[in-house]
Amino acid sequence: MTLENPDLLSMYETMFKIRTFESKASELFADSLIPGFVHLYLGEEAIAAGVCANLTTRDFITSTHRGHGHVIAKGADLNKMMAELFGKQDGYCKGKGGSMHIADVEIGILGANGIVGGGQPIATGAALACKMKKTGGVAVCFFGDGASNRGTFHESVNMASAWTLPALYVIENNGFGISCSIEKASNVTDLSVRATAYGIPGVTVDGNDVLAVQEASAELIERARKGEGPAILECKTWRHHGHFEGDPGEYKPLDKQEEWLSKDPLPRFRNYLLETAKLDEGTVKALEEKVVAMVDASVEFAVNSPEPDIESLNDHVYA
Ligand SMILES: Cc1ncc(C[n+]2csc(CCOP(=O)(O)OP(=O)(O)O)c2C)c(N)n1
């Protein structure tokens, strides 16, 4: 499928929104304005943007501890996200969940998740619901290479395959589970080969190439929608920062870090827009300025939001 310029620009907007929101979060965390843990998606933006370009509100996603990119790409509200990061009353979880618990069920965001692999059975259940209710929706499950070694991965993919569920399992292979390299954790080069064990398609793409991600996921999502069952998409990528903010990431080999920085998905796609899609620089710059203003506004919203009332400490915590 050839994308028209408005769709290309919209994917770039998503990527730039993630980059700007997270760069700001990194600064604010360093200034001690954001409490708790923050795991950034910087460098991996093309995956969420490329996959979610094929989804609508009837579709579901599950996310991870590194979830800002997924939820932004699925349409989450930046104000409510930033307020949640600040631990403020107007955040998605009224300030009680933080970065790893952002959810918006109305638009199909079934939650970031602090449990590695926790989204896999949830997405499988959502896919089963789509099938039983005949909504035509699909469930996309994002997770890392580390999570692809959990039992929940194998159980979920096997069930989805046996029941021909409309699910897509997206492995974001950034080379590390915390500081443990994928080479130490697995004996296969392309994690998508695991699909063979479940009799479903498995595809590996360059996760820093948003067009490759969009194209491969469009095909796998379309076949899931048509009732042809689940698939695995492995996107090879690299996280620019450490595992969490504050981790210097010294275990990342410098030559690899440099090689991947040269394949940064944002300038790469920006160049494509200007040179191949022939968009004019003014249009792209105007969009970038709009996004920067949105992110700045989200910080102002979060700063001005009240702290949660101490009386509400136990509200909405237990169901
Ligand atoms: C069930 C479980 N085990 C261990 C952890 C601790 N932990 C947090 S993130 C992480 C690594 C995850 O690696 P990966 O799935 O590759 O995602 P990435 O951080 O690279 O995006 C681990 C082991 C956890 N949160 N949950």
Short mmCIF file of C-alpha atoms and ligand atoms in Angstrom, two decimals:
data_model
loop_
_atom_site.label_atom_id
_atom_site.label_comp_id
_atom_site.label_asym_id
_atom_site.label_seq_id
_atom_site.Cartn_x
_atom_site.Cartn_y
_atom_site.Cartn_z
CA MET A 1 0.00 0.00 0.00
CA THR A 2 1.41 3.41 -0.94
CA LEU A 3 0.77 6.02 1.70
CA GLU A 4 -0.28 9.52 0.67
CA ASN A 5 1.49 12.57 2.06
CA PRO A 6 -1.09 13.36 4.80
CA ASP A 7 -0.66 9.82 6.21
CA LEU A 8 3.12 10.12 6.07
CA LEU A 9 2.98 13.45 7.83
CA SER A 10 0.65 12.04 10.45
CA MET A 11 3.12 9.21 11.17
CA TYR A 12 5.93 11.74 11.49
CA GLU A 13 3.78 13.80 13.84
CA THR A 14 3.31 10.74 16.08
CA MET A 15 7.04 10.02 16.10
CA PHE A 16 7.93 13.64 16.80
CA LYS A 17 5.31 13.82 19.57
CA ILE A 18 6.83 10.78 21.28
CA ARG A 19 10.36 12.19 20.89
CA THR A 20 9.41 15.62 22.24
CA PHE A 21 7.28 14.32 25.12
CA GLU A 22 9.99 11.93 26.24
CA SER A 23 12.90 14.36 25.85
CA LYS A 24 10.93 16.70 28.11
CA ALA A 25 10.21 13.85 30.57
CA SER A 26 13.93 13.08 30.68
CA GLU A 27 14.76 16.72 31.56
CA LEU A 28 11.99 16.91 34.17
CA PHE A 29 13.10 13.65 35.75
CA ALA A 30 16.67 14.96 36.02
CA ASP A 31 15.24 18.07 37.71
CA SER A 32 13.44 15.81 40.27
CA LEU A 33 10.00 16.96 39.11
CA ILE A 34 8.92 13.44 38.14
CA PRO A 35 8.94 10.81 40.91
CA GLY A 36 9.33 7.04 40.54
CA PHE A 37 10.73 5.14 37.60
CA VAL A 38 10.72 6.35 33.99
CA HIS A 39 11.75 4.06 31.11
CA LEU A 40 12.10 5.96 27.85
CA TYR A 41 11.24 4.78 24.33
CA LEU A 42 13.63 7.29 22.66
CA GLY A 43 15.00 5.65 19.50
CA GLU A 44 12.11 3.19 19.14
CA GLU A 45 9.44 5.67 17.96
CA ALA A 46 9.06 4.20 14.46
CA ILE A 47 7.61 0.97 15.85
CA ALA A 48 4.62 2.39 17.74
CA ALA A 49 3.99 5.00 15.04
CA GLY A 50 4.21 2.52 12.16
CA VAL A 51 2.01 -0.15 13.76
CA CYS A 52 -0.63 2.20 15.23
CA ALA A 53 -1.01 3.96 11.87
CA ASN A 54 -3.02 0.85 10.92
CA LEU A 55 -5.33 0.90 13.97
CA THR A 56 -8.57 2.63 14.93
CA THR A 57 -10.44 2.99 18.23
CA ARG A 58 -12.11 -0.42 17.81
CA ASP A 59 -8.64 -2.00 18.04
CA PHE A 60 -6.77 -2.68 21.28
CA ILE A 61 -3.15 -2.38 22.33
CA THR A 62 -1.28 -3.58 25.37
CA SER A 63 1.92 -1.84 26.35
CA THR A 64 4.90 -2.23 28.66
CA HIS A 65 6.99 -0.44 31.29
CA ARG A 66 8.43 1.48 28.27
CA GLY A 67 4.96 2.56 27.24
CA HIS A 68 4.78 6.29 26.44
CA GLY A 69 5.32 5.71 22.73
CA HIS A 70 2.60 3.08 22.39
CA VAL A 71 -0.06 5.09 24.18
CA ILE A 72 0.80 8.35 22.38
CA ALA A 73 0.59 6.54 19.04
CA LYS A 74 -2.83 5.12 20.01
CA GLY A 75 -4.09 8.62 20.84
CA ALA A 76 -3.55 9.17 24.57
CA ASP A 77 -4.00 12.69 25.94
CA LEU A 78 -0.63 14.37 26.60
CA ASN A 79 -1.98 16.52 29.45
CA LYS A 80 -3.32 13.53 31.38
CA MET A 81 -0.11 11.60 30.67
CA MET A 82 2.20 14.36 31.90
CA ALA A 83 0.05 14.94 34.99
CA GLU A 84 0.26 11.20 35.74
CA LEU A 85 4.05 11.29 35.43
CA PHE A 86 4.07 14.16 37.92
CA GLY A 87 1.82 12.14 40.31
CA LYS A 88 -0.92 14.77 40.09
CA GLN A 89 -4.70 14.61 40.53
CA ASP A 90 -5.55 15.20 36.86
CA GLY A 91 -3.40 12.33 35.62
CA TYR A 92 -4.77 9.20 33.95
CA CYS A 93 -4.73 7.32 37.29
CA LYS A 94 -5.30 10.41 39.45
CA GLY A 95 -1.56 10.46 40.04
CA LYS A 96 -1.42 7.05 41.71
CA GLY A 97 -0.05 4.95 38.87
CA GLY A 98 2.78 6.92 37.28
CA SER A 99 4.53 6.24 34.00
CA MET A 100 3.96 2.47 34.01
CA HIS A 101 0.18 2.49 34.48
CA ILE A 102 -1.23 4.71 31.75
CA ALA A 103 -4.44 3.27 30.28
CA ASP A 104 -7.40 4.63 28.31
CA VAL A 105 -9.85 1.81 27.69
CA GLU A 106 -12.26 4.04 25.71
CA ILE A 107 -9.70 4.32 22.91
CA GLY A 108 -8.40 0.77 23.19
CA ILE A 109 -5.35 1.36 25.38
CA LEU A 110 -5.46 -1.58 27.79
CA GLY A 111 -2.54 -0.31 29.78
CA ALA A 112 1.15 0.11 30.18
CA ASN A 113 2.38 -2.65 32.48
CA GLY A 114 5.16 -2.97 35.04
CA ILE A 115 5.03 -6.77 34.78
CA VAL A 116 7.32 -7.90 31.96
CA GLY A 117 5.16 -10.03 29.62
CA GLY A 118 2.02 -8.99 31.51
CA GLY A 119 0.38 -7.57 28.38
CA GLN A 120 0.62 -10.82 26.41
CA PRO A 121 -2.31 -12.71 28.01
CA ILE A 122 -4.32 -9.45 28.22
CA ALA A 123 -3.96 -8.82 24.47
CA THR A 124 -4.85 -12.44 23.78
CA GLY A 125 -8.03 -12.03 25.81
CA ALA A 126 -8.86 -8.80 23.98
CA ALA A 127 -8.39 -10.59 20.65
CA LEU A 128 -10.74 -13.33 21.84
CA ALA A 129 -13.32 -10.66 22.75
CA CYS A 130 -13.00 -9.08 19.28
CA LYS A 131 -13.57 -12.46 17.69
CA MET A 132 -16.53 -13.44 19.90
CA LYS A 133 -18.21 -10.04 19.52
CA LYS A 134 -17.41 -9.94 15.78
CA THR A 135 -16.25 -6.32 16.05
CA GLY A 136 -13.65 -6.60 13.29
CA GLY A 137 -11.13 -5.29 15.80
CA VAL A 138 -7.63 -6.61 16.42
CA ALA A 139 -5.40 -6.64 19.48
CA VAL A 140 -1.78 -5.59 19.17
CA CYS A 141 0.62 -6.61 21.91
CA PHE A 142 3.88 -4.64 22.20
CA PHE A 143 6.73 -6.08 24.26
CA GLY A 144 10.51 -6.36 24.39
CA ASP A 145 12.94 -9.10 23.48
CA GLY A 146 13.25 -9.90 27.19
CA ALA A 147 9.50 -10.47 27.45
CA SER A 148 9.63 -12.80 24.45
CA ASN A 149 11.40 -15.28 26.74
CA ARG A 150 8.60 -15.39 29.29
CA GLY A 151 6.21 -18.32 29.55
CA THR A 152 3.31 -15.92 28.99
CA PHE A 153 4.61 -15.32 25.45
CA HIS A 154 4.48 -18.99 24.47
CA GLU A 155 1.15 -19.63 26.21
CA SER A 156 -0.45 -16.57 24.61
CA VAL A 157 0.82 -17.13 21.09
CA ASN A 158 -0.10 -20.81 21.22
CA MET A 159 -3.66 -20.04 22.35
CA ALA A 160 -4.07 -17.26 19.78
CA SER A 161 -2.86 -19.61 17.07
CA ALA A 162 -5.02 -22.56 18.14
CA TRP A 163 -8.10 -20.31 18.33
CA THR A 164 -7.23 -18.24 15.20
CA LEU A 165 -7.47 -14.97 17.15
CA PRO A 166 -7.04 -11.51 15.58
CA ALA A 167 -3.81 -10.65 17.39
CA LEU A 168 -0.42 -9.23 16.43
CA TYR A 169 2.54 -9.80 18.76
CA VAL A 170 5.13 -7.08 18.18
CA ILE A 171 8.57 -7.86 19.59
CA GLU A 172 10.59 -4.67 20.04
CA ASN A 173 14.06 -6.16 19.96
CA ASN A 174 16.30 -3.39 21.28
CA GLY A 175 19.10 -5.83 22.05
CA PHE A 176 18.81 -5.77 25.84
CA GLY A 177 16.66 -6.86 28.76
CA ILE A 178 17.98 -4.34 31.30
CA SER A 179 21.75 -5.02 30.87
CA CYS A 180 21.50 -8.59 29.56
CA SER A 181 22.16 -8.72 25.81
CA ILE A 182 19.81 -10.73 23.60
CA GLU A 183 22.80 -12.85 22.48
CA LYS A 184 23.15 -14.07 26.09
CA ALA A 185 19.42 -14.65 26.47
CA SER A 186 18.55 -16.43 23.23
CA ASN A 187 20.23 -18.64 20.66
CA VAL A 188 18.27 -17.37 17.64
CA THR A 189 19.13 -14.30 15.57
CA ASP A 190 15.62 -13.42 14.40
CA LEU A 191 13.08 -13.87 17.18
CA SER A 192 10.29 -14.02 14.58
CA VAL A 193 11.38 -17.59 13.68
CA ARG A 194 9.52 -18.68 16.80
CA ALA A 195 6.31 -18.23 14.83
CA THR A 196 7.09 -21.50 13.04
CA ALA A 197 6.46 -23.37 16.29
CA TYR A 198 2.87 -22.11 16.27
CA GLY A 199 2.17 -22.38 12.54
CA ILE A 200 1.72 -18.63 12.06
CA PRO A 201 3.58 -15.97 10.03
CA GLY A 202 6.70 -14.44 11.55
CA VAL A 203 8.36 -11.39 10.05
CA THR A 204 11.47 -9.41 11.03
CA VAL A 205 11.89 -5.79 9.94
CA ASP A 206 14.18 -2.83 10.57
CA GLY A 207 12.35 -1.23 13.49
CA ASN A 208 14.00 2.13 12.81
CA ASP A 209 12.37 2.35 9.39
CA VAL A 210 8.81 3.52 9.98
CA LEU A 211 7.72 2.69 6.44
CA ALA A 212 8.96 -0.89 6.75
CA VAL A 213 7.17 -1.27 10.09
CA GLN A 214 3.95 0.25 8.76
CA GLU A 215 3.94 -1.91 5.65
CA ALA A 216 4.70 -5.20 7.39
CA SER A 217 2.22 -4.58 10.20
CA ALA A 218 -0.52 -3.45 7.78
CA GLU A 219 -0.36 -6.81 6.07
CA LEU A 220 -0.37 -8.85 9.28
CA ILE A 221 -3.16 -6.75 10.83
CA GLU A 222 -5.25 -7.07 7.67
CA ARG A 223 -5.01 -10.86 7.66
CA ALA A 224 -5.90 -10.95 11.37
CA ARG A 225 -8.95 -8.76 10.65
CA LYS A 226 -10.03 -11.13 7.90
CA GLY A 227 -10.06 -14.01 10.40
CA GLU A 228 -6.78 -15.59 9.29
CA GLY A 229 -5.24 -15.55 12.76
CA PRO A 230 -2.31 -14.07 14.66
CA ALA A 231 1.28 -13.29 13.65
CA ILE A 232 4.58 -12.23 15.15
CA LEU A 233 6.39 -9.10 13.98
CA GLU A 234 9.93 -8.56 15.26
CA CYS A 235 11.22 -4.99 14.94
CA LYS A 236 14.97 -4.63 15.47
CA THR A 237 15.82 -1.36 17.18
CA TRP A 238 17.92 0.30 19.88
CA ARG A 239 17.04 2.37 22.91
CA HIS A 240 19.03 5.60 23.02
CA HIS A 241 18.98 5.92 26.82
CA GLY A 242 19.68 3.47 29.62
CA HIS A 243 17.08 0.96 30.80
CA PHE A 244 15.56 3.63 33.05
CA GLU A 245 16.38 7.30 33.55
CA GLY A 246 19.46 7.32 35.77
CA ASP A 247 20.98 4.16 34.24
CA PRO A 248 24.08 5.30 32.30
CA GLY A 249 23.81 2.19 30.08
CA GLU A 250 27.52 1.40 30.28
CA TYR A 251 26.90 -2.17 29.11
CA LYS A 252 25.95 -0.88 25.63
CA PRO A 253 29.00 -1.20 23.32
CA LEU A 254 29.99 2.29 22.10
CA ASP A 255 30.42 1.25 18.46
CA LYS A 256 26.92 -0.23 18.40
CA GLN A 257 25.47 2.83 20.09
CA GLU A 258 27.07 5.05 17.42
CA GLU A 259 25.94 2.79 14.60
CA TRP A 260 22.34 2.85 15.81
CA LEU A 261 22.36 6.59 16.50
CA SER A 262 23.26 7.05 12.85
CA LYS A 263 20.06 5.13 12.03
CA ASP A 264 17.91 7.34 14.29
CA PRO A 265 14.34 6.90 12.95
CA LEU A 266 13.40 10.57 13.24
CA PRO A 267 15.96 12.36 11.02
CA ARG A 268 15.79 9.35 8.71
CA PHE A 269 12.05 9.74 8.12
CA ARG A 270 12.26 13.55 8.09
CA ASN A 271 14.78 13.31 5.23
CA TYR A 272 12.48 10.92 3.41
CA LEU A 273 9.58 13.37 3.74
CA LEU A 274 11.61 16.22 2.33
CA GLU A 275 13.64 14.42 -0.31
CA THR A 276 11.43 11.58 -1.55
CA ALA A 277 7.88 12.62 -0.64
CA LYS A 278 8.77 16.22 -1.62
CA LEU A 279 7.02 17.84 1.34
CA ASP A 280 8.18 21.39 1.90
CA GLU A 281 10.27 22.15 4.96
CA GLY A 282 7.86 24.86 6.13
CA THR A 283 5.04 22.31 6.49
CA VAL A 284 7.23 19.98 8.54
CA LYS A 285 8.55 22.81 10.73
CA ALA A 286 5.03 24.11 11.39
CA LEU A 287 3.99 20.66 12.53
CA GLU A 288 7.05 20.39 14.81
CA GLU A 289 6.29 23.78 16.36
CA LYS A 290 2.70 22.72 17.00
CA VAL A 291 3.88 19.55 18.77
CA VAL A 292 6.44 21.42 20.91
CA ALA A 293 3.64 23.78 22.01
CA MET A 294 1.41 20.81 22.91
CA VAL A 295 4.14 19.23 25.03
CA ASP A 296 4.91 22.56 26.74
CA ALA A 297 1.19 22.93 27.47
CA SER A 298 1.13 19.44 28.99
CA VAL A 299 3.91 20.43 31.40
CA GLU A 300 2.00 23.55 32.39
CA PHE A 301 -1.13 21.45 32.88
CA ALA A 302 0.78 19.00 35.10
CA VAL A 303 2.47 21.74 37.15
CA ASN A 304 -0.90 23.44 37.78
CA SER A 305 -2.75 20.21 38.61
CA PRO A 306 -3.26 19.70 42.37
CA GLU A 307 -1.60 16.95 44.38
CA PRO A 308 -4.06 14.10 45.09
CA ASP A 309 -5.96 14.67 48.33
CA ILE A 310 -4.49 12.64 51.21
CA GLU A 311 -8.04 11.50 52.07
CA SER A 312 -8.22 9.76 48.67
CA LEU A 313 -5.12 7.65 49.31
CA ASN A 314 -6.96 4.31 49.11
CA ASP A 315 -9.55 5.31 46.50
CA HIS A 316 -9.29 3.58 43.11
CA VAL A 317 -6.42 1.43 44.32
CA TYR A 318 -8.33 -1.79 45.06
CA ALA A 319 -11.25 -3.07 42.97
C1 LIG B 1 7.78 -10.52 35.59
C2 LIG B 1 8.89 -9.51 35.73
N1 LIG B 1 10.16 -9.95 35.83
C3 LIG B 1 11.19 -9.06 35.95
C4 LIG B 1 10.92 -7.70 35.97
C5 LIG B 1 12.07 -6.70 36.07
N2 LIG B 1 12.29 -6.09 34.76
C6 LIG B 1 11.79 -4.88 34.46
S1 LIG B 1 12.11 -4.44 32.88
C7 LIG B 1 12.97 -5.84 32.58
C8 LIG B 1 13.62 -6.09 31.24
C9 LIG B 1 12.64 -6.10 30.13
O1 LIG B 1 13.32 -6.25 28.92
P1 LIG B 1 12.53 -6.23 27.56
O2 LIG B 1 11.31 -7.08 27.68
O3 LIG B 1 13.48 -6.58 26.49
O4 LIG B 1 12.02 -4.74 27.40
P2 LIG B 1 12.89 -3.41 27.25
O5 LIG B 1 13.13 -2.90 28.65
O6 LIG B 1 14.14 -3.74 26.55
O7 LIG B 1 12.01 -2.49 26.49
C10 LIG B 1 12.98 -6.67 33.71
C11 LIG B 1 13.63 -7.99 33.78
C12 LIG B 1 9.58 -7.29 35.88
N3 LIG B 1 9.26 -6.00 35.90
N4 LIG B 1 8.58 -8.21 35.72
#
